[in-house]
Coordinates of C-alpha atoms and ligand atoms in Angstrom, one line a residue:
X1 CA -4.9 -5.8 -14.5
X2 CA -7.5 -8.5 -14.6
X3 CA -7.3 -11.1 -11.8
X4 CA -8.9 -14.4 -12.3
X5 CA -12.5 -14.0 -11.3
X6 CA -13.1 -17.4 -9.7
X7 CA -11.0 -20.3 -8.3
X8 CA -11.6 -23.7 -6.8
X9 CA -9.6 -24.4 -3.7
X10 CA -9.1 -28.1 -4.8
X11 CA -6.9 -26.9 -7.6
X12 CA -5.5 -23.7 -6.1
X13 CA -2.1 -23.1 -4.5
X14 CA -3.1 -22.0 -1.0
X15 CA -0.6 -23.6 1.5
X16 CA -2.3 -22.6 4.8
X17 CA -0.7 -23.6 8.1
X18 CA -2.6 -24.4 11.3
X19 CA 0.2 -23.4 13.7
X20 CA 2.1 -20.1 14.1
X21 CA 5.5 -20.1 12.4
X22 CA 8.2 -19.9 15.0
X23 CA 10.1 -16.9 13.6
X24 CA 7.3 -14.5 13.0
X25 CA 7.1 -11.9 15.7
X26 CA 4.1 -9.8 14.7
X27 CA 0.5 -10.7 13.9
X28 CA 0.5 -9.6 10.2
X29 CA 3.7 -11.6 9.5
X30 CA 2.2 -14.7 11.2
X31 CA -1.1 -14.4 9.4
X32 CA 0.6 -13.8 6.0
X33 CA 2.6 -17.0 6.4
X34 CA -0.2 -19.0 7.8
X35 CA -2.6 -18.0 5.1
X36 CA -0.1 -18.9 2.5
X37 CA 0.2 -15.4 1.1
X38 CA 4.0 -15.2 1.0
X39 CA 7.1 -17.3 1.4
X40 CA 10.4 -16.0 2.6
X41 CA 13.2 -16.5 0.0
X42 CA 16.0 -14.9 2.0
X43 CA 16.1 -12.3 4.7
X44 CA 13.7 -9.5 3.8
X45 CA 12.9 -11.0 0.3
X46 CA 9.6 -12.7 -0.4
X47 CA 7.7 -14.6 -3.0
X48 CA 4.0 -13.6 -3.3
X49 CA 1.9 -16.7 -3.6
X50 CA -1.6 -16.6 -5.3
X51 CA -3.6 -15.1 -2.4
X52 CA -0.9 -12.6 -1.5
X53 CA -0.4 -11.6 -5.1
X54 CA -4.1 -10.8 -5.5
X55 CA -4.0 -8.5 -2.4
X56 CA -0.8 -6.8 -3.6
X57 CA -2.4 -6.1 -7.0
X58 CA -5.6 -4.7 -5.4
X59 CA -3.6 -2.3 -3.2
X60 CA -1.6 -1.3 -6.3
X61 CA -4.7 -0.6 -8.3
X62 CA -6.2 1.7 -5.6
X63 CA -2.9 3.6 -5.5
X64 CA -2.9 3.8 -9.3
X65 CA -6.4 5.1 -9.6
X66 CA -5.8 7.8 -7.1
X67 CA -2.6 8.9 -8.8
X68 CA -4.4 9.0 -12.1
X69 CA -7.2 11.0 -10.6
X70 CA -4.8 13.9 -9.7
X71 CA -3.3 13.8 -13.2
X72 CA -0.1 11.9 -12.5
X73 CA 1.1 9.8 -15.4
X74 CA 2.3 6.2 -15.0
X75 CA 5.6 5.1 -16.3
X76 CA 8.0 2.2 -15.4
X77 CA 11.7 2.8 -14.7
X78 CA 14.1 -0.1 -14.3
X79 CA 15.2 -1.7 -11.0
X80 CA 18.9 -1.5 -12.0
X81 CA 20.4 2.0 -12.3
X82 CA 23.8 3.3 -13.3
X83 CA 26.0 4.7 -10.5
X84 CA 26.9 7.8 -12.6
X85 CA 23.6 9.5 -12.0
X86 CA 24.0 9.0 -8.3
X87 CA 27.4 10.5 -8.4
X88 CA 26.0 13.6 -9.9
X89 CA 23.5 14.1 -7.1
X90 CA 26.1 13.2 -4.5
X91 CA 24.0 10.4 -3.1
X92 CA 26.2 7.6 -4.3
X93 CA 28.5 8.0 -1.3
X94 CA 25.9 9.3 1.1
X95 CA 23.6 6.2 0.8
X96 CA 26.2 3.9 2.4
X97 CA 25.6 0.2 3.0
X98 CA 21.8 0.4 2.4
X99 CA 22.5 0.6 -1.3
X100 CA 23.1 -2.7 -3.1
X101 CA 26.0 -2.1 -5.5
X102 CA 26.6 -4.3 -8.5
X103 CA 29.4 -4.4 -11.1
X104 CA 28.5 -5.6 -14.6
X105 CA 30.7 -7.6 -16.9
X106 CA 32.3 -4.4 -18.3
X107 CA 33.3 -3.3 -14.7
X108 CA 30.7 -0.6 -14.7
X109 CA 29.2 0.4 -11.4
X110 CA 25.5 -0.3 -11.2
X111 CA 23.1 -0.4 -8.3
X112 CA 19.7 -1.8 -7.5
X113 CA 17.5 1.3 -7.1
X114 CA 16.4 2.2 -3.5
X115 CA 14.4 5.1 -5.0
X116 CA 14.3 7.1 -8.3
X117 CA 14.8 10.8 -7.8
X118 CA 18.0 10.9 -9.9
X119 CA 16.6 8.8 -12.8
X120 CA 13.3 10.7 -13.2
X121 CA 15.1 14.0 -13.0
X122 CA 17.4 12.9 -15.7
X123 CA 14.5 11.8 -17.9
X124 CA 12.8 15.1 -17.4
X125 CA 16.0 17.1 -18.1
X126 CA 16.5 15.4 -21.4
X127 CA 13.1 16.0 -22.8
X128 CA 11.4 19.0 -21.0
X129 CA 12.9 22.4 -21.7
X130 CA 10.1 24.9 -21.5
X131 CA 7.6 26.2 -19.0
X132 CA 5.0 24.6 -21.2
X133 CA 6.2 21.2 -20.0
X134 CA 5.2 21.9 -16.4
X135 CA 3.4 21.2 -14.1
X136 CA 4.1 17.5 -14.5
X137 CA 3.7 14.5 -12.3
X138 CA 4.9 11.0 -13.1
X139 CA 4.9 7.9 -11.0
X140 CA 5.8 4.2 -11.2
X141 CA 5.1 1.2 -9.1
X142 CA 8.3 -0.8 -8.9
X143 CA 10.4 -3.1 -6.7
X144 CA 13.0 -1.3 -4.7
X145 CA 16.0 -2.7 -2.8
X146 CA 17.4 -1.4 0.4
X147 CA 19.9 -3.5 2.3
X148 CA 18.3 -2.8 5.6
X149 CA 20.4 -3.6 8.7
X150 CA 17.5 -5.3 10.3
X151 CA 14.9 -6.6 7.9
X152 CA 12.0 -7.7 10.0
X153 CA 8.3 -8.1 10.5
X154 CA 7.9 -9.8 7.1
X155 CA 6.9 -7.4 4.3
X156 CA 6.8 -4.5 6.7
X157 CA 10.5 -3.9 6.6
X158 CA 11.8 -5.9 3.7
X159 CA 14.9 -5.5 1.7
X160 CA 13.1 -5.9 -1.6
X161 CA 9.8 -4.1 -1.5
X162 CA 7.2 -2.7 -3.8
X163 CA 6.8 1.1 -3.7
X164 CA 4.7 3.6 -5.6
X165 CA 7.0 6.6 -6.1
X166 CA 5.7 9.8 -7.8
X167 CA 7.6 12.9 -8.7
X168 CA 6.4 16.4 -9.4
X169 CA 8.0 19.1 -11.6
X170 CA 6.9 22.8 -11.3
X171 CA 8.0 26.2 -12.4
X172 CA 8.1 27.8 -8.9
X173 CA 7.7 27.0 -5.3
X174 CA 4.0 28.0 -5.2
X175 CA 3.1 25.6 -8.0
X176 CA 5.3 23.0 -6.3
X177 CA 3.3 23.4 -3.2
X178 CA 0.1 22.8 -5.1
X179 CA 1.4 19.6 -6.5
X180 CA 2.5 18.5 -3.0
X181 CA -1.0 19.3 -1.7
X182 CA -2.7 17.3 -4.5
X183 CA -0.6 14.3 -3.6
X184 CA -1.6 14.9 0.0
X185 CA -5.2 14.6 -0.9
X186 CA -4.6 11.6 -3.1
X187 CA -3.0 9.9 -0.1
X188 CA -5.9 10.6 2.2
X189 CA -8.2 9.0 -0.4
X190 CA -5.9 6.1 -1.1
X191 CA -5.7 4.9 2.5
X192 CA -9.4 5.5 3.3
X193 CA -10.4 3.4 0.3
X194 CA -8.3 0.6 1.9
X195 CA -10.3 0.9 5.1
X196 CA -7.4 2.7 6.9
X197 CA -7.2 5.9 9.0
X198 CA -3.7 7.1 8.0
X199 CA -2.8 10.2 9.8
X200 CA -0.4 12.7 8.2
X201 CA 2.4 13.8 10.5
X202 CA 5.2 16.2 10.3
X203 CA 8.3 14.1 9.6
X204 CA 12.1 14.1 9.0
X205 CA 13.3 14.1 5.4
X206 CA 16.3 11.7 5.9
X207 CA 18.3 10.8 2.8
X208 CA 15.6 12.1 0.4
X209 CA 16.1 15.7 1.6
X210 CA 14.1 18.9 1.5
X211 CA 12.3 21.0 4.1
X212 CA 8.7 20.0 3.9
X213 CA 7.6 16.5 4.5
X214 CA 4.7 14.4 5.9
X215 CA 4.6 10.7 6.8
X216 CA 1.2 8.9 6.7
X217 CA 0.9 6.8 9.7
X218 CA -1.5 4.1 10.8
X219 CA -1.6 3.4 14.5
X220 CA -0.6 -0.1 15.6
X221 CA 1.1 -1.4 18.7
X222 CA 3.6 -3.2 16.6
X223 CA 4.5 0.0 14.6
X224 CA 8.2 0.9 14.4
X225 CA 7.8 4.7 14.9
X226 CA 6.7 6.5 18.0
X227 CA 4.2 9.1 17.2
X228 CA 2.4 12.0 19.0
X229 CA -0.9 13.5 18.0
X230 CA -4.0 15.3 19.0
X231 CA -6.9 12.9 19.6
X232 CA -9.1 14.9 17.2
X233 CA -7.1 13.3 14.3
X234 CA -8.3 9.9 15.2
X235 CA -11.9 11.2 15.1
X236 CA -11.4 13.4 12.0
X237 CA -13.2 12.0 8.9
X238 CA -10.3 11.8 6.6
X239 CA -12.5 10.6 3.8
X240 CA -14.0 14.0 3.2
X241 CA -11.7 15.0 0.4
X242 CA -14.1 16.4 -2.2
X243 CA -12.4 19.5 -3.5
X244 CA -11.8 21.1 -6.8
X245 CA -8.2 20.0 -7.6
X246 CA -7.6 22.9 -9.9
X247 CA -8.3 25.4 -7.2
X248 CA -5.0 25.8 -5.2
X249 CA -6.6 27.8 -2.4
X250 CA -9.3 25.3 -1.8
X251 CA -6.8 22.4 -1.9
X252 CA -4.5 24.3 0.5
X253 CA -7.5 24.9 2.9
X254 CA -8.3 21.2 3.0
X255 CA -4.7 20.3 3.7
X256 CA -4.5 23.0 6.4
X257 CA -7.6 21.6 8.1
X258 CA -6.0 18.2 8.4
X259 CA -2.5 19.4 9.4
X260 CA -3.7 22.0 11.9
X261 CA -4.0 19.6 14.9
X262 CA -0.6 18.6 16.4
X263 CA 0.8 15.4 14.8
X264 CA 4.5 14.5 14.7
X265 CA 6.8 11.5 14.5
X266 CA 9.5 11.1 17.1
X267 CA 12.2 12.8 15.1
X268 CA 10.1 16.0 14.7
X269 CA 8.4 15.8 18.1
X270 CA 8.5 18.9 20.2
X271 CA 7.3 18.1 23.7
X272 CA 6.8 21.8 24.7
X273 CA 4.7 22.5 21.6
X274 CA 2.7 19.3 22.1
X275 CA 1.9 20.2 25.7
X276 CA 1.1 23.8 24.9
X277 CA -1.2 23.0 22.0
X278 CA -3.0 19.9 23.1
X279 CA -5.0 19.5 26.4
X280 CA -3.7 16.6 28.5
X281 CA -6.7 14.4 28.0
X282 CA -6.4 14.8 24.2
X283 CA -2.7 13.9 23.9
X284 CA -2.1 10.6 22.1
X285 CA 1.3 8.9 22.3
X286 CA 1.3 5.7 20.3
X287 CA 3.2 3.5 17.9
X288 CA 2.6 3.7 14.2
X289 CA 3.4 2.2 10.8
X290 CA 4.6 4.5 8.1
X291 CA 2.6 3.6 5.0
X292 CA 3.6 6.6 3.0
X293 CA 6.0 9.6 2.9
X294 CA 5.9 12.7 0.8
X295 CA 8.6 15.3 0.3
X296 CA 9.1 18.7 -1.2
X297 CA 12.8 19.4 -1.9
X298 CA 12.8 22.4 -4.3
X299 CA 15.9 22.2 -6.6
X300 CA 17.9 19.6 -4.6
X301 CA 18.0 17.2 -7.6
X302 CA 17.1 19.5 -10.5
X303 CA 20.1 21.7 -10.0
X304 CA 22.9 19.1 -10.0
X305 CA 21.2 17.1 -12.7
X306 CA 20.5 20.1 -15.0
X307 CA 16.6 19.9 -15.0
X308 CA 15.8 23.5 -15.9
X309 CA 13.2 25.1 -18.1
X310 CA 12.8 28.4 -19.9
X311 CA 10.1 30.7 -18.4
X312 CA 7.8 32.7 -20.6
X313 CA 10.1 35.6 -20.1
X314 CA 13.0 33.6 -21.5
X315 CA 14.7 33.1 -18.2
X316 CA 16.3 29.7 -17.3
X317 CA 15.1 28.2 -13.9
X318 CA 15.7 25.0 -12.1
X319 CA 12.4 23.1 -11.7
X320 CA 10.9 22.7 -8.2
X321 CA 10.4 19.1 -7.3
X322 CA 8.8 16.8 -4.8
X323 CA 8.6 13.0 -4.4
X324 CA 5.8 10.9 -3.0
X325 CA 6.1 7.3 -1.8
X326 CA 3.6 4.7 -0.8
X327 CA 4.7 1.4 0.7
X328 CA 2.6 -0.9 -1.5
X329 CA 3.9 -4.3 -0.2
X330 CA 4.2 -2.9 3.4
X331 CA 0.5 -2.0 3.2
X332 CA -0.4 -5.7 2.8
X333 CA 1.0 -6.2 6.3
X334 CA -0.2 -2.9 7.6
X335 CA -3.8 -3.6 6.7
X336 CA -3.6 -6.9 8.5
X337 CA -2.3 -5.2 11.6
X338 CA -5.4 -3.0 11.5
X339 CA -7.8 -5.7 10.4
X340 CA -7.7 -9.1 12.1
X341 CA -9.2 -11.1 14.9
X342 CA -8.3 -14.2 16.8
X343 CA -9.3 -16.4 13.9
X344 CA -7.3 -14.7 11.2
X345 CA -7.4 -11.8 8.7
X346 CA -10.5 -9.7 8.2
X347 CA -9.9 -8.0 4.8
X348 CA -11.7 -4.8 4.0
X349 CA -13.6 -5.6 0.8
X350 CA -11.6 -3.2 -1.4
X351 CA -8.4 -5.2 -0.9
X352 CA -9.7 -8.7 -0.2
X353 CA -8.3 -11.4 -2.5
X354 CA -11.9 -12.5 -3.2
X355 CA -15.3 -11.1 -2.1
X356 CA -17.0 -14.4 -1.5
X357 CA -16.0 -17.8 -0.1
X358 CA -18.4 -20.5 -1.2
X359 CA -18.2 -23.4 1.2
X360 CA -19.6 -26.8 0.3
X361 CA -20.1 -28.7 3.5
X362 CA -20.6 -32.1 1.9
X363 CA -18.5 -32.4 -1.2
X364 CA -19.7 -35.3 -3.4
X365 CA -23.3 -34.9 -2.3
X366 CA -25.4 -34.4 -5.3
X367 CA -27.6 -31.7 -3.7
X368 CA -24.9 -29.5 -2.2
X369 CA -22.6 -29.9 -5.3
X370 CA -25.5 -28.8 -7.5
X371 CA -26.3 -25.7 -5.5
X372 CA -22.6 -24.8 -5.2
X373 CA -21.8 -25.3 -8.9
X374 CA -24.8 -23.2 -9.9
X375 CA -23.9 -20.4 -7.5
X376 CA -20.2 -20.6 -8.5
X377 CA -21.2 -20.0 -12.2
X378 CA -23.7 -17.2 -11.2
X379 CA -21.2 -15.3 -9.1
X380 CA -18.8 -15.4 -12.0
X381 CA -21.5 -14.2 -14.4
X382 CA -22.3 -11.3 -12.0
X383 CA -18.7 -10.3 -11.8
X384 CA -18.3 -11.2 -8.1
X385 CA -14.9 -12.7 -7.3
X386 CA -15.4 -16.0 -5.6
X387 CA -13.2 -18.8 -4.1
X388 CA -15.1 -22.1 -4.0
X389 CA -14.0 -24.5 -1.3
X390 CA -14.7 -27.7 -3.1
X391 CA -12.2 -29.9 -1.2
X392 CA -13.1 -33.2 0.3
X393 CA -12.3 -31.9 3.8
X394 CA -14.2 -31.7 7.1
X395 CA -16.4 -28.7 7.6
X396 CA -14.2 -27.5 10.5
X397 CA -11.1 -27.3 8.3
X398 CA -13.0 -25.3 5.7
X399 CA -14.4 -22.9 8.2
X400 CA -11.1 -22.2 9.9
X401 CA -9.3 -21.8 6.5
X402 CA -11.8 -19.4 5.2
X403 CA -11.8 -17.4 8.4
X404 CA -8.0 -17.4 8.4
X405 CA -7.7 -16.0 4.8
X406 CA -10.3 -13.4 5.7
X407 CA -12.7 -13.4 2.8
X408 CA -15.4 -10.8 3.7
X409 CA -18.5 -13.0 2.9
X410 CA -19.0 -16.8 3.3
X411 CA -21.8 -18.6 1.7
X412 CA -22.2 -22.0 3.4
X413 CA -24.1 -24.7 1.6
X414 CA -25.0 -27.9 3.5
X415 CA -27.5 -30.8 3.0
X416 CA -30.0 -29.3 5.5
X417 CA -30.2 -26.0 3.7
X418 CA -30.4 -27.7 0.3
X419 CA -33.5 -29.6 1.6
X420 CA -35.0 -26.5 3.1
X421 CA -34.1 -24.2 0.1
X422 CA -31.6 -22.0 1.9
X423 CA -28.0 -21.2 2.2
X424 CA -26.2 -19.5 5.1
X425 CA -24.4 -16.2 4.6
X426 CA -21.8 -15.2 7.1
X427 CA -20.2 -11.8 7.5
X428 CA -16.5 -12.4 8.4
X429 CA -16.1 -9.1 10.2
X430 CA -19.2 -9.1 12.4
X431 CA -19.8 -12.9 12.6
X432 CA -23.4 -12.3 11.7
X433 CA -25.2 -15.2 10.0
X434 CA -28.3 -15.2 8.0
X435 CA -30.3 -17.9 6.3
X436 CA -31.7 -17.0 2.9
X437 CA -32.3 -18.5 -0.5
X438 CA -29.4 -18.9 -2.9
X439 CA -31.0 -16.3 -5.2
X440 CA -31.3 -13.7 -2.4
X441 CA -27.6 -14.3 -1.4
X442 CA -26.6 -13.8 -5.0
X443 CA -28.6 -10.6 -5.3
X444 CA -27.2 -9.2 -2.1
X445 CA -23.6 -9.9 -3.0
X446 CA -23.8 -8.8 -6.6
X447 CA -25.2 -5.4 -5.5
Ligands
LIG1 N1 11.6 8.6 -2.9 C1 10.9 8.8 -1.7 C2 9.4 9.0 -2.0 S1 8.9 8.6 -3.6 C3 11.1 7.6 -0.8 O1 11.8 6.7 -1.1 N2 10.5 7.7 0.4 S2 10.6 6.6 1.6 O2 12.0 6.3 1.8 O3 10.0 7.2 2.7 O4 9.8 5.4 1.2 C4 8.5 5.5 0.8 C5 7.6 4.4 1.5 O5 8.1 3.1 1.2 C6 7.7 4.5 3.0 O6 6.7 5.4 3.5 C7 7.3 3.0 3.4 O7 5.9 2.9 3.5 C8 7.9 2.2 2.3 N3 9.2 1.6 2.7 C9 10.4 2.2 2.9 N4 11.3 1.3 3.3 C10 10.7 0.1 3.3 C11 11.1 -1.3 3.6 N5 12.3 -1.6 3.9 N6 10.2 -2.3 3.5 C12 8.9 -2.0 3.1 N7 8.4 -0.8 2.8 C13 9.3 0.2 2.9

C-alpha cells in the first residue's frame, strides 16, 4: 500500500496534546494519545488517526513481507463468522464471554471473529483433497474482536485489534514442524526489522490448543506477563537468520540454537529447571509484552472439520496444522514502550510515520520559505517521506511537537542558516546536531 509521500503540517490532522491525558496509565498509551495517533471510541476500541495509521501500515507491511518470504499466501477472511463452524470444533461454548455473539435478522447465530482456525480449516477442507495440495501456508491481516474483561493500556490490550494470523497445513507431523520452524524464523526477522529484540519463550496454548507453542516477548516494565530467561538471550543476535528455508535440518538447527537457553512465561515456568540450568548471575526475571504467539496443534481442527487429504499411497489422513499470530496493533504500542525518551516517541526508521521532519523556523520569511519549499520538493522527488512543519507557530512548539511524534531526522531551517548557506540536521534518537548545506542533508537522507 502506498502512503502519501509528503504532508504539510498546516493542512494535516495531527491533534497533538501538551499534557498527559488523565486516564492513560502507561507511557505508550500516553504518547499515542498525545501525538494524536489514536482516539478511543469506546473501551478497547480505537480510531487510528493519520499518524497512527501510517505506523500501523508500516508494521503491517513488514509482517507481510516476512510472511511472503517464507512462502505464505495472503488472503482476507471476514470479521463476521457463522456460529455453526465453531460448534463443529467445540469452541463455540468453550470461548465464553470473550466472544462477541450477534444474531442476524434471520435469527442466525453469528459472531465477531476472535481468531480464524475454524474458518481457514473449512476453506482448506472444501478445496484441498490431495497430498499435492500441501504443504500450504496462508495468512491474513484482519481486525479481531475479543470482549476482554479488562481492556487496558490503549492498543496493547484492546477489544478490537489488528492481528496477522497465519495457518499451516501439512501431511505429517515432521512437515508440520518444518512449517512451524519457518514461521519461527519469519518472526525473528519481523521483530528485528522493527528494531525490537523479541525473545521466543515456551508458552501455554490456552484456548487455541496443541502441545507446542512459543510466545515472542519484548521486555518492558509495563508488560503484562512475568517472564524468566537466561541473560544470553538478551545478548543473542536474533537478526542472524540467514538459512536455507528449504533445508529442514538447517532451519531446525537455527531454531534449536535460539530455544536452547532457558526462557519461559509464568504459566510454563519451572523454578527448579531455571535454577538448575541457569547460573544465578545470568537469571533474568522481568516483565514482558507478548507481540506474537505461535502454535502447533496437529489435527485439533482438521479432524472435527474434515480437513483430510489422500496420500500418494491412497490413504486418507487428517492434515497437521499450526497457527501463528502477530499482534499488529499491539506492536504500535510495544515499539513505543521500547523506543521513547522524556520528550516523546523515538521511532525506529522502519516504522516511523515519516523519515524526515522539515522545520521552518520563520514561516513567511522569503528566505526560509524558499529553502524549505525547495527541500520539500526534492525529498519527495528522492522518495524520502517528509512531514513539513509549515505552521505559523513558535519554534518551541514545532520542536516539541516533532520530538513528541518521534520522526527520526529533523531538518531545521532558520534565517541564520539561510544567510550562511546551511541547515541544521538533528538525529532524534541521539540528539546529535550537525550544520551542513541543504544539498548535503538531502544526499545523506536520500541514501
Ligand atoms: N490464532 C492464534 C494465532 S494465529 C491466536 O489467536 N493467537 S493469540 O491469541 O495468541 O493472539 C495472537 C497475538 O495477538 C498475541 O500474541 C498478541 O500479540 C495479539 N493480541 C491478542 N489479544 C490481544 C488484545 N486483546 N489486544 C491487542 N493484541 C492482542
